[in-house]
mmCIF file of C-alpha atoms in Angstrom:
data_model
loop_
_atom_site.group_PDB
_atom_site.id
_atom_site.type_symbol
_atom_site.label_atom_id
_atom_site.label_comp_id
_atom_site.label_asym_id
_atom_site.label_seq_id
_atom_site.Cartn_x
_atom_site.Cartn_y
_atom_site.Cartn_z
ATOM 1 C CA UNK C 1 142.662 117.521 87.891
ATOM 2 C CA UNK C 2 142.194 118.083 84.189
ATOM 3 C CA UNK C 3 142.287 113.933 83.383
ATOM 4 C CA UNK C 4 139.751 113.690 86.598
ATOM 5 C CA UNK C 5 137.295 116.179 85.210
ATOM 6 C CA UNK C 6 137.352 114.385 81.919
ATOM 7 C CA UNK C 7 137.377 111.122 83.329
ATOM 8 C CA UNK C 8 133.814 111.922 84.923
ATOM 9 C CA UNK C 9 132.433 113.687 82.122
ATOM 10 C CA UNK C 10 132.936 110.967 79.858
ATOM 11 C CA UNK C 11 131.358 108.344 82.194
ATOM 12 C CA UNK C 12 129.119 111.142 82.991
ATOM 13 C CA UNK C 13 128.059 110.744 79.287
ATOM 14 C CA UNK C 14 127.597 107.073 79.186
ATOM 15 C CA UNK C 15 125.618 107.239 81.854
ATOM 16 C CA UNK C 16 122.969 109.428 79.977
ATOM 17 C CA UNK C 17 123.876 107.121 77.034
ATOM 18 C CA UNK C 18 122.704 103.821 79.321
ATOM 19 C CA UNK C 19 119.963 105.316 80.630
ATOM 20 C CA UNK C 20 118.393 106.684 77.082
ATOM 21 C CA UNK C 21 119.017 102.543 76.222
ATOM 22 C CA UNK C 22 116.160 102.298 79.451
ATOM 23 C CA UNK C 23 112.541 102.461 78.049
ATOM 24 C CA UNK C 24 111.110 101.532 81.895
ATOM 25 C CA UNK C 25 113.051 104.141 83.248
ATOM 26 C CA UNK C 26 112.072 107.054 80.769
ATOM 27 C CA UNK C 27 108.625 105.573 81.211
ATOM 28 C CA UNK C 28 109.003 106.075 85.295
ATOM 29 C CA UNK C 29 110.424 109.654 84.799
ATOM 30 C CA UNK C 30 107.711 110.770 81.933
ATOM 31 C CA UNK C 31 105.068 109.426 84.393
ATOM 32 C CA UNK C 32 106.752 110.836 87.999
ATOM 33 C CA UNK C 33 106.560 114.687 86.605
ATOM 34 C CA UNK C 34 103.315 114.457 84.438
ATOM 35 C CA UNK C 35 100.911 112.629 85.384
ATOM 36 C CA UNK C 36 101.730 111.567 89.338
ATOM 37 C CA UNK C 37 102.194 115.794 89.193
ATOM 38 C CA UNK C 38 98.895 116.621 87.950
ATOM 39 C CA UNK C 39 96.910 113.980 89.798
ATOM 40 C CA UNK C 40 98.956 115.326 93.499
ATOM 41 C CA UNK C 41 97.149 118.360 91.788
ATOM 42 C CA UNK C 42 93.408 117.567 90.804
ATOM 43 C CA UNK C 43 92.840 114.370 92.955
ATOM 44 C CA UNK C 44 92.580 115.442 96.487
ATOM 45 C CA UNK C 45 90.639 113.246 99.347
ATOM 46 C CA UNK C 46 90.792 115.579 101.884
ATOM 47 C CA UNK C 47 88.552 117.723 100.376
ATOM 48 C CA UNK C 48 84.736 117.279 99.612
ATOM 49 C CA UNK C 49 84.478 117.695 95.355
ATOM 50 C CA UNK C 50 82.006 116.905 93.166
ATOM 51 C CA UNK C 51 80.309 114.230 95.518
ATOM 52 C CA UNK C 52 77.607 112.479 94.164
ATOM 53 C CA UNK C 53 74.506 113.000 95.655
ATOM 54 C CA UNK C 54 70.535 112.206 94.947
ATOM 55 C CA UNK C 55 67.154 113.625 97.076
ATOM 56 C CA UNK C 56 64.191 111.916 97.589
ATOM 57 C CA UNK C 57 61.906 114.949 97.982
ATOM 58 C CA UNK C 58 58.776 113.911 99.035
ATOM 59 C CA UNK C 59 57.400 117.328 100.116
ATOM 60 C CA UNK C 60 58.214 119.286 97.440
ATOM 61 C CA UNK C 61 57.537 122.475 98.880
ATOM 62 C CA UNK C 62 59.400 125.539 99.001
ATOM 63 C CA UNK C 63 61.576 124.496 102.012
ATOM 64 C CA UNK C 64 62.520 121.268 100.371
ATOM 65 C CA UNK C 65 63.239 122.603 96.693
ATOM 66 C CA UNK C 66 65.288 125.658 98.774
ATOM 67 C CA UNK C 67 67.326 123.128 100.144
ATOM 68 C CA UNK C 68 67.753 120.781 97.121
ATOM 69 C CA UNK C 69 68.956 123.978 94.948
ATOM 70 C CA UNK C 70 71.538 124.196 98.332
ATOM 71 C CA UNK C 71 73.969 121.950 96.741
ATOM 72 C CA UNK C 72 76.039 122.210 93.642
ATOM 73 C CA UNK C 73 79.730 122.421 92.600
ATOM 74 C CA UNK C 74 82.274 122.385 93.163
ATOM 75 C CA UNK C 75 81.560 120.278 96.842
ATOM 76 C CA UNK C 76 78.512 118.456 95.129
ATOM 77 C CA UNK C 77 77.685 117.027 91.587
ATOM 78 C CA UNK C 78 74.132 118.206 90.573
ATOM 79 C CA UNK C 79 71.400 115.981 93.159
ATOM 80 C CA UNK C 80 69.711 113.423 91.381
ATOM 81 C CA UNK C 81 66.097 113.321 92.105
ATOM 82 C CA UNK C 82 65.226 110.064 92.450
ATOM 83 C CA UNK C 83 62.316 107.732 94.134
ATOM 84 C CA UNK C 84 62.530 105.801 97.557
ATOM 85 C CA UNK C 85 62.671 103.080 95.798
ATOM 86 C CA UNK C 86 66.040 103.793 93.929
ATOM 87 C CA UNK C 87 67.694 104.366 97.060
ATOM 88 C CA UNK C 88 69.127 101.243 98.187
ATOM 89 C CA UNK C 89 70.158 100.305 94.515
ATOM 90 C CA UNK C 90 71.871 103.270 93.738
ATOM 91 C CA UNK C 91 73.945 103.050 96.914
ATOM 92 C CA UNK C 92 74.521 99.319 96.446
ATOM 93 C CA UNK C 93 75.748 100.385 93.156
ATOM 94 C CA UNK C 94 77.845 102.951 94.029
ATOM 95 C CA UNK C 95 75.975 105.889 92.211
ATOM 96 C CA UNK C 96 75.388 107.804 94.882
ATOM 97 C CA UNK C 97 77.877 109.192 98.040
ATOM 98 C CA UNK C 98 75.373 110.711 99.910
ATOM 99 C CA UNK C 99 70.962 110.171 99.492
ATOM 100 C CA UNK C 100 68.585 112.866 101.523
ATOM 101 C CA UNK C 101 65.349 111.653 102.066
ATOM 102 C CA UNK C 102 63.153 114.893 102.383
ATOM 103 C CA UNK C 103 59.897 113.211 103.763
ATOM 104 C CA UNK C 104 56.136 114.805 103.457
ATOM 105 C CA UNK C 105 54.987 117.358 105.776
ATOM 106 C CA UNK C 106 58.454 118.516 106.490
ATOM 107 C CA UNK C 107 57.554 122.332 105.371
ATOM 108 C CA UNK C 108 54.459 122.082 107.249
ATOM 109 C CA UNK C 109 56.372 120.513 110.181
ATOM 110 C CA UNK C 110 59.055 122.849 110.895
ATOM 111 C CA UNK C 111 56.265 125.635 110.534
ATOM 112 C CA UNK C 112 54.439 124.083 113.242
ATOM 113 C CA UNK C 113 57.096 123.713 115.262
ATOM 114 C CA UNK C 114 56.969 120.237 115.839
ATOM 115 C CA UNK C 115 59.753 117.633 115.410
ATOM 116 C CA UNK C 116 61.015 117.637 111.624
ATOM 117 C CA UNK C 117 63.617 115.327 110.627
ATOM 118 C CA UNK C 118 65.349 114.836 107.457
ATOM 119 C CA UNK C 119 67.035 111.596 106.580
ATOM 120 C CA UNK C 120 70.437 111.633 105.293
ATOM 121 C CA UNK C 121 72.134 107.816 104.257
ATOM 122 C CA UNK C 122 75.770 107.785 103.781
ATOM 123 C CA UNK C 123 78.701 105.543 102.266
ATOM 124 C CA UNK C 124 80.813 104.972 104.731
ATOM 125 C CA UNK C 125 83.180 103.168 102.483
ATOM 126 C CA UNK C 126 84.085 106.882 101.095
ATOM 127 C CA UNK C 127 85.314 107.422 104.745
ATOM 128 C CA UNK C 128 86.651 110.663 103.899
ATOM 129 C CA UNK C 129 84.234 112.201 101.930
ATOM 130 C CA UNK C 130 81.552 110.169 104.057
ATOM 131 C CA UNK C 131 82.698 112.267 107.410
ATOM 132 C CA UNK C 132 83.248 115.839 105.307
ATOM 133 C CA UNK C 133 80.259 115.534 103.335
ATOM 134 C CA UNK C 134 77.953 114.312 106.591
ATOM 135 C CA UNK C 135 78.544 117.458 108.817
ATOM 136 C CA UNK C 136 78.912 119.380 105.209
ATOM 137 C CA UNK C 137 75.514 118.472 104.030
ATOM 138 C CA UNK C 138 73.868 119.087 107.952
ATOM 139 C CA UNK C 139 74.937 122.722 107.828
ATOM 140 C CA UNK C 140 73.686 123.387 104.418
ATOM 141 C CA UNK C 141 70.596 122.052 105.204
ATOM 142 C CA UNK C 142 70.019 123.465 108.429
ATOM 143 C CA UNK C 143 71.098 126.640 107.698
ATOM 144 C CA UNK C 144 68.455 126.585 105.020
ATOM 145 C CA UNK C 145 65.818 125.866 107.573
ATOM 146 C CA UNK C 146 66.879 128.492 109.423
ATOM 147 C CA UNK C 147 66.746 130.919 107.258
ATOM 148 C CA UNK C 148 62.835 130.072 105.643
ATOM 149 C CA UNK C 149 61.465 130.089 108.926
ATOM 150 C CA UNK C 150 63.237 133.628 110.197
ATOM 151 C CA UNK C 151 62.530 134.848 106.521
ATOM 152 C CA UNK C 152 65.779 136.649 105.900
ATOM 153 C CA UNK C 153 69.551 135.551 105.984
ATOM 154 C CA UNK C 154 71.674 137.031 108.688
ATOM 155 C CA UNK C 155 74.123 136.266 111.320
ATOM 156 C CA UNK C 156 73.503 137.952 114.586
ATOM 157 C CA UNK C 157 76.115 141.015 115.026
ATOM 158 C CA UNK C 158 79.613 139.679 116.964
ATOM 159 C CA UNK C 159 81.190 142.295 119.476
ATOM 160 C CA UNK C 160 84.677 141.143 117.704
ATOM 161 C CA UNK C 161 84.828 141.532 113.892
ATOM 162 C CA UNK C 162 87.961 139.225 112.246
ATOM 163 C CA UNK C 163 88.870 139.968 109.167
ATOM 164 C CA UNK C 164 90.644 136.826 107.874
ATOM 165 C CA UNK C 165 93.539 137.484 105.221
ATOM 166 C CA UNK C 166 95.351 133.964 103.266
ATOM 167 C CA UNK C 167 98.366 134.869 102.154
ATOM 168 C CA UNK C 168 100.263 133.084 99.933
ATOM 169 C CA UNK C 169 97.112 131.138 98.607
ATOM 170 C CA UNK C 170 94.592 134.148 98.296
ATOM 171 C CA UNK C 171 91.670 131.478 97.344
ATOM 172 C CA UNK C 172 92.885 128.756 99.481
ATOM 173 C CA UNK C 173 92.782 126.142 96.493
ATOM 174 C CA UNK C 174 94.669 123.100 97.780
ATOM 175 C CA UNK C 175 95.398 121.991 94.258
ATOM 176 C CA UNK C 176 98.423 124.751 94.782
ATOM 177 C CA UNK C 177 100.037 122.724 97.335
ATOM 178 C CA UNK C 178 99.647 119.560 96.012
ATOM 179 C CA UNK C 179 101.493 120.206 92.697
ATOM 180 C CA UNK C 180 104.316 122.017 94.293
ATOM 181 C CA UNK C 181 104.762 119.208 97.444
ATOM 182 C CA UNK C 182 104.636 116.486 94.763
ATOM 183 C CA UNK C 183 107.702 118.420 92.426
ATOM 184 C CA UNK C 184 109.950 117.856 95.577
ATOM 185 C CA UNK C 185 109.100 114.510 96.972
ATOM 186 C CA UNK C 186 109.530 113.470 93.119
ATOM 187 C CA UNK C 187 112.867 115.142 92.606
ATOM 188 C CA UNK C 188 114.293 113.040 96.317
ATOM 189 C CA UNK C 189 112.622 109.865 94.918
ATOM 190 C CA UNK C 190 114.026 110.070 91.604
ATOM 191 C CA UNK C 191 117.272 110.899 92.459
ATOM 192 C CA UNK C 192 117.750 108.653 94.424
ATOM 193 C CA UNK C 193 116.569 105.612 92.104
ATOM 194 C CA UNK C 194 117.979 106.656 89.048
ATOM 195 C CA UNK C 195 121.497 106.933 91.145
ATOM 196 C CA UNK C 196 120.476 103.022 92.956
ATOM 197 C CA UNK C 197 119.620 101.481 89.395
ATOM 198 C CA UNK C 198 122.276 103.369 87.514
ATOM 199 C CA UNK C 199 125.037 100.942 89.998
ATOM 200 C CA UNK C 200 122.542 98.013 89.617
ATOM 201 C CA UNK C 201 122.593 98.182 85.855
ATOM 202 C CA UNK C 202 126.267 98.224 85.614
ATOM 203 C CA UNK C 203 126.731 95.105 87.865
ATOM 204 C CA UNK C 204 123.731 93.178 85.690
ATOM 205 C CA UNK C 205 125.604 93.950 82.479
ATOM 206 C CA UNK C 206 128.838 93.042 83.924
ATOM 207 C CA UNK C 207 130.244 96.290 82.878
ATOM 208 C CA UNK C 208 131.303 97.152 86.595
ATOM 209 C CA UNK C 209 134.220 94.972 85.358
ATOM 210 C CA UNK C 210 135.522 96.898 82.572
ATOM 211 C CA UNK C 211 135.700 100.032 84.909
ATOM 212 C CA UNK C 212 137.884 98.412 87.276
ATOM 213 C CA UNK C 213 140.375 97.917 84.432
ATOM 214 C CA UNK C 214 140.173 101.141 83.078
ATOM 215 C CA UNK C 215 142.331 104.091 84.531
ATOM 216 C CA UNK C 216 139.335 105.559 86.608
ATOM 217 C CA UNK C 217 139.064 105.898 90.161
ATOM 218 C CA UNK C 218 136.359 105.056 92.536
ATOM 219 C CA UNK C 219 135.713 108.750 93.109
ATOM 220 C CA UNK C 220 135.105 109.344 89.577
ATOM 221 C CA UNK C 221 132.782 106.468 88.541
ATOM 222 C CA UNK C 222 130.552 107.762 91.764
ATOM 223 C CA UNK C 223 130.971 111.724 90.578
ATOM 224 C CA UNK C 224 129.760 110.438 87.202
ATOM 225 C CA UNK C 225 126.704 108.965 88.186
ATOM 226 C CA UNK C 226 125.614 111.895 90.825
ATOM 227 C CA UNK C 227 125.932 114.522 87.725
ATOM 228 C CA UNK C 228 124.384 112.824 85.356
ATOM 229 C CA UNK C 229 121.116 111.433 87.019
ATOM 230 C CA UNK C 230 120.869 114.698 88.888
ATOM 231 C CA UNK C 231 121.205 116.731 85.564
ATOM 232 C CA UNK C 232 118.672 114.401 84.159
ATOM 233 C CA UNK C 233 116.450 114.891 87.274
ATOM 234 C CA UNK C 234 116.722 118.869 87.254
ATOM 235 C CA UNK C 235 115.998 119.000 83.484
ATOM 236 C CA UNK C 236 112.892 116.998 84.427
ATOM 237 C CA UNK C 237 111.476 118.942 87.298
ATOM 238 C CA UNK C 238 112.006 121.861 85.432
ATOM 239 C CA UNK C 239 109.843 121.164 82.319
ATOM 240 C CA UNK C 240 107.665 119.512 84.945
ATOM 241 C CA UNK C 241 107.251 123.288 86.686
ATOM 242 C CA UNK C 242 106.708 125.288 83.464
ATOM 243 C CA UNK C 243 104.801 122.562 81.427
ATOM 244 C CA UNK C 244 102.799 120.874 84.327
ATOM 245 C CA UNK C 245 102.222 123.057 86.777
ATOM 246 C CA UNK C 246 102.488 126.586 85.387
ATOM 247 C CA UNK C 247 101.255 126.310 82.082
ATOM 248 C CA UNK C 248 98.274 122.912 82.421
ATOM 249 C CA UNK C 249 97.145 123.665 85.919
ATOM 250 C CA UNK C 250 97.860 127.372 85.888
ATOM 251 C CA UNK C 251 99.281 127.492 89.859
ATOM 252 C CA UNK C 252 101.787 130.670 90.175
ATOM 253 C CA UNK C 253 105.529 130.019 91.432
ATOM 254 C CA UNK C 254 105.751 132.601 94.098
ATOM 255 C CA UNK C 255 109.675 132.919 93.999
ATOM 256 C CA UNK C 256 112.612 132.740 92.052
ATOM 257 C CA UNK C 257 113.135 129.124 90.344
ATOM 258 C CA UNK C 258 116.784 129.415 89.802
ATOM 259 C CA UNK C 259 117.216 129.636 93.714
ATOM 260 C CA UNK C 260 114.923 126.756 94.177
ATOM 261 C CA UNK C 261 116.806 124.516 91.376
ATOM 262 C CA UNK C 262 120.284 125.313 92.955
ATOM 263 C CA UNK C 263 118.125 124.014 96.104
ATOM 264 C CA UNK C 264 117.386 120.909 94.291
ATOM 265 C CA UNK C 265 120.903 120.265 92.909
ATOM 266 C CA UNK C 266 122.443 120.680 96.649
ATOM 267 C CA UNK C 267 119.931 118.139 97.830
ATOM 268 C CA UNK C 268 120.334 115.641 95.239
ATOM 269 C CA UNK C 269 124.160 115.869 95.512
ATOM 270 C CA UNK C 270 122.776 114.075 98.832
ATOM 271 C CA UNK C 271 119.882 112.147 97.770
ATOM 272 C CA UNK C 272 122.204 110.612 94.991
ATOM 273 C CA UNK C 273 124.368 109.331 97.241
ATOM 274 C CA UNK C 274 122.568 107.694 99.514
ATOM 275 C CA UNK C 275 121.293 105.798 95.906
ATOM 276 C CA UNK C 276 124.853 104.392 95.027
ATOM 277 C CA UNK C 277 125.181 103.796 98.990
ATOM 278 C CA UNK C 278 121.681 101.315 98.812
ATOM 279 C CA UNK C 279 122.886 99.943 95.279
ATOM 280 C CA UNK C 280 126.417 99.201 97.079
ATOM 281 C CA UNK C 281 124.258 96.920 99.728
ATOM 282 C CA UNK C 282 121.508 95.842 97.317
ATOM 283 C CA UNK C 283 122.550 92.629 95.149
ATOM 284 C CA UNK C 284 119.974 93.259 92.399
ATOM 285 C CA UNK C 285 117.274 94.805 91.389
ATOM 286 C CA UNK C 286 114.551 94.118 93.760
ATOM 287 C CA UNK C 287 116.390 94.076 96.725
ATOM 288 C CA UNK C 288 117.408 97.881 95.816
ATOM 289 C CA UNK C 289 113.570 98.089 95.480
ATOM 290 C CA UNK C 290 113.076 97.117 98.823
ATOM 291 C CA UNK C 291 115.241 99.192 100.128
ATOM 292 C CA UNK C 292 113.822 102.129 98.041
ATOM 293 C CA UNK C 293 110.757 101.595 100.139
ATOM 294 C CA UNK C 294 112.459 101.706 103.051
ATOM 295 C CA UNK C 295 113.834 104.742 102.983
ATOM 296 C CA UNK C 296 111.554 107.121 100.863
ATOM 297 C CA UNK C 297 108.563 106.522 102.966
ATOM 298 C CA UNK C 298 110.641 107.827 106.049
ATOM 299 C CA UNK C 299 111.814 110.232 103.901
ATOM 300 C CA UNK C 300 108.878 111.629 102.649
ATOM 301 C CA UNK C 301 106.333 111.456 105.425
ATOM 302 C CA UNK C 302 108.596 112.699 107.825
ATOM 303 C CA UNK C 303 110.197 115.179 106.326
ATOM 304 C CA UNK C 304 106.965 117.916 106.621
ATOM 305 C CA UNK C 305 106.266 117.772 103.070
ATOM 306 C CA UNK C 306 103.223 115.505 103.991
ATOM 307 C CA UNK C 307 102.114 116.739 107.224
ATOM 308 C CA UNK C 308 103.791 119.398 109.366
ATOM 309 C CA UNK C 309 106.719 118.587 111.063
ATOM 310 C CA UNK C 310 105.826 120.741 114.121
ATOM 311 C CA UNK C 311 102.574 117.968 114.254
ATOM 312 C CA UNK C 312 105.204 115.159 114.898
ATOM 313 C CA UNK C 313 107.023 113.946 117.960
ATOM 314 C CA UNK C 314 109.963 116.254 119.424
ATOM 315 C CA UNK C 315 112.423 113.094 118.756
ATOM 316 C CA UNK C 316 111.325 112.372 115.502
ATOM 317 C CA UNK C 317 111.930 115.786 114.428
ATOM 318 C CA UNK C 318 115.299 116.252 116.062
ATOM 319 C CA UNK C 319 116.429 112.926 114.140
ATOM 320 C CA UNK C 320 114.682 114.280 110.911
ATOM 321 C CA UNK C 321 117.206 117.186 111.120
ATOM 322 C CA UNK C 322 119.680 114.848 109.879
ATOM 323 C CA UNK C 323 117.716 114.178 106.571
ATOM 324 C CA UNK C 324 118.717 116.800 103.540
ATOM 325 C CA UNK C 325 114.938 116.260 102.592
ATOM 326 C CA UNK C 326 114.264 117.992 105.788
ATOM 327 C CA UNK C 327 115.801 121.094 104.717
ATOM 328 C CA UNK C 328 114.958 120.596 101.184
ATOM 329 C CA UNK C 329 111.252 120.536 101.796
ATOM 330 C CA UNK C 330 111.617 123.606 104.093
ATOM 331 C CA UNK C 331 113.778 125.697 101.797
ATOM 332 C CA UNK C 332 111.479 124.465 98.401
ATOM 333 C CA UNK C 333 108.038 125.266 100.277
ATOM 334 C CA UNK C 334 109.825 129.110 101.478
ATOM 335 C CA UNK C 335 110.776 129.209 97.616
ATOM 336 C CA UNK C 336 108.044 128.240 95.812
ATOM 337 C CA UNK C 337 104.773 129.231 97.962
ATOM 338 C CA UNK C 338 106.212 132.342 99.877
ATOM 339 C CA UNK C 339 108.562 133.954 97.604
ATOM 340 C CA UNK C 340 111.477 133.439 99.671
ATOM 341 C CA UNK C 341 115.016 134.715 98.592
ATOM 342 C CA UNK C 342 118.316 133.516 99.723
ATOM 343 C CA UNK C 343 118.325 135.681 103.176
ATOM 344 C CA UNK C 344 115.594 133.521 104.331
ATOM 345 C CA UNK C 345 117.102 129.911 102.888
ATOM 346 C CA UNK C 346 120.798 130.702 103.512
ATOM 347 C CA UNK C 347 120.886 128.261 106.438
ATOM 348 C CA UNK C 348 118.936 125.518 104.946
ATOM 349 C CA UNK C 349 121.276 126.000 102.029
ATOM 350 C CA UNK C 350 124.704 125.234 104.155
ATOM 351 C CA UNK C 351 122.842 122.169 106.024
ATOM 352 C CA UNK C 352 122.062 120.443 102.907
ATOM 353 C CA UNK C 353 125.596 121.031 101.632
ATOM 354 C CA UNK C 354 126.879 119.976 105.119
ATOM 355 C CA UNK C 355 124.867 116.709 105.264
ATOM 356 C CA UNK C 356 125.464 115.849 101.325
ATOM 357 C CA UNK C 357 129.125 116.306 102.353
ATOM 358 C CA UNK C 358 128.954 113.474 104.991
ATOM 359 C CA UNK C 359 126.392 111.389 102.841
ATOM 360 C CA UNK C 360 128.697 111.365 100.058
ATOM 361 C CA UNK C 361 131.594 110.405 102.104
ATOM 362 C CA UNK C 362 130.129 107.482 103.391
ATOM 363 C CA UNK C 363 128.896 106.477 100.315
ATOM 364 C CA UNK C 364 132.179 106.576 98.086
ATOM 365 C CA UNK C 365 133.887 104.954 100.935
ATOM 366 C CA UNK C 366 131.416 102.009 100.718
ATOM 367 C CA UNK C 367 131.345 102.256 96.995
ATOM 368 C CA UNK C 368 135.503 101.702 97.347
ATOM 369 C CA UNK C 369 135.088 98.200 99.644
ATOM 370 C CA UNK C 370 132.328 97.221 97.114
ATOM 371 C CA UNK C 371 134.902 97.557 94.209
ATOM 372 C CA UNK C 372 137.267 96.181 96.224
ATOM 373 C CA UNK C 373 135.197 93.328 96.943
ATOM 374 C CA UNK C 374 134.478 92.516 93.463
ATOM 375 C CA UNK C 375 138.363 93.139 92.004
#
């Protein structure tokens, strides 16, 4: 047992050793847990932020300047007040998201009570911000009009009164979310190519050979590689957390990030091996690639850490139950966003160590007929 443990920790070592020899793959880590992290952050379609915008006010009246000084940020950049003329060439240009064209008489118009209309020219090509902004900016604007012509702001008085309470994201800022979802899908997707190319580099170099002479087992070359890359992976994530997303982009950690890390290390005891299992099929490099992309997207997407797993087909989440990154996602989103301790993530805890068990098996008896293969 002693000889075993050393055995791994030695090839453990080279490992890190092999990998520091990398520069693309210290490149791919720096990037995956800085800036991929802060853009899942800051960048987010769904939402409408800082959308350009310009207004052709040809009124100029009260109403109209009431409704220009409508918009600003965070939803909408400042309005650029521009001519009729500008408006197709800023579009065409891509300046401008969104162009209202206020036309004249509109204040005396909706005074009248005749038919006042306000044109509004969108690009489409922004298709999300194009539908949120649309309905965004015909709400603004009517509820502008509504509230010159009654002279006062007020909402009629409901016979129900519901008090809405977010917990968990008091100011519901997305940019919470998106920094904490990206940490895990980045900590399955690294693990699991680190692992891959860790195999693939040793069969490129030839130096697959010189373990099969040495007095190492199977089970110990595979061991190796699953500590190290996952070590390397945890240390990651971690300064990734504190640096990243405590410290630049100043989103709390609700709960306790030693649970969440022991999380992590269960999961990628899984996610690693299914790595070495693709690098065992994969004959180089970009095959193992394609393969990556194979089975991270199914990973990811369906795993709720994109969309909601109860959104999804009954079947597809049965199967998913199968997937550690099912449970991972589950038990890191209880962790991190709710404050969860381990009697809430006890049994998502003993699935991932149940599936890595059976993940691990197949893989080192796959890595075996591969080294049997090549011997």
């Amino acid at each position: 047992m002693r000889r075993t443990l050393a055995n791994i920790y030695r090839l453990g070592v080279k490992e890190l050793w092999s990998l520091w020899r990398d520069p693309m793959m210290l490149v791919l880590i720096l990037f995956t847990f800085t800036i991929a992290i802060y853009s899942a952050a800051t960048a987010m379609p769904e939402t409408l932020h800082n959308a350009s915008m310009a207004i052709v006010d040809e009124d100029n009246s009260p109403l109209s300047q009431r409704i220009v000084a409508a918009f600003y940020p965070p939803q909408f950049k400042r309005p650029a007040m521009i001519t009729t003329r500008a408006i197709d060439p800023g579009m065409d240009a891509g300046d401008y998201t969104f162009v209202m064209h206020i036309p004249t008489g509109f204040q005396r118009d909706v005074l009248a009570g005749r038919p006042a209309e306000i044109q509004l020219n969108t690009d489409a090509t922004r298709m999300t911000q194009a539908f949120t902004g649309s309905s965004y900016i015909q709400q603004i604007a009517l509820g502008e009009v509504t509230a010159f012509v009654q002279g006062y702001r007020g909402q009629a008085a409901m016979p129900v009164d519901l008090e809405l309470r977010a917990r968990f994201n008091p100011t519901l800022d997305k940019s919470w979310f998106g920094a904490l979802a990206e940490i895990i899908n980045q900590i399955t997707m690294l693990s699991i190519i680190l692992t891959g190319a860790a195999l693939i580099r040793e069969r490129e170099h030839g130096t697959v050979e010189h373990l099969l002479v040495m007095p190492v087992t199977p089970f110990e070359i595979m061991s190796s590689k699953v500590w190290s890359m996952g070590l390397v992976v945890l240390l990651a994530s971690f300064l990734s957390i504190n640096l990243v997303v405590r410290a630049l982009l100043d989103i709390p950690v609700a709960g306790s990030l030693s649970l969440f890390f022991a999380g992590a290390a269960l999961s990628m005891f899984a996610t690693t091996s299914i790595g070495i299992f693709m690098a065992t099929i994969a004959r180089n490099m970009p095959q193992f690639g394609m393969l990556t992309v194979l089975v991270l997207l199914p990973l990811e997407m369906l795993s709720g850490s994109t969309t909601p797993r109860e959104s999804m087909p009954e079947v597809v989440q049965n199967v998913m139950l199968a997937a550690p990154t099912t449970h991972f996602v589950e038990l890191g989103q209880a962790i991190l966003f709710r404050g969860a301790g381990i009697d809430v993530v006890w049994p998502q805890l003993l699935a991932i160590v149940a599936i890595g068990g059976v993940f691990f098996t197949i893989a080192l008896a796959q890595f075996r007929r591969a080294i049997s293969e090549m011997a």
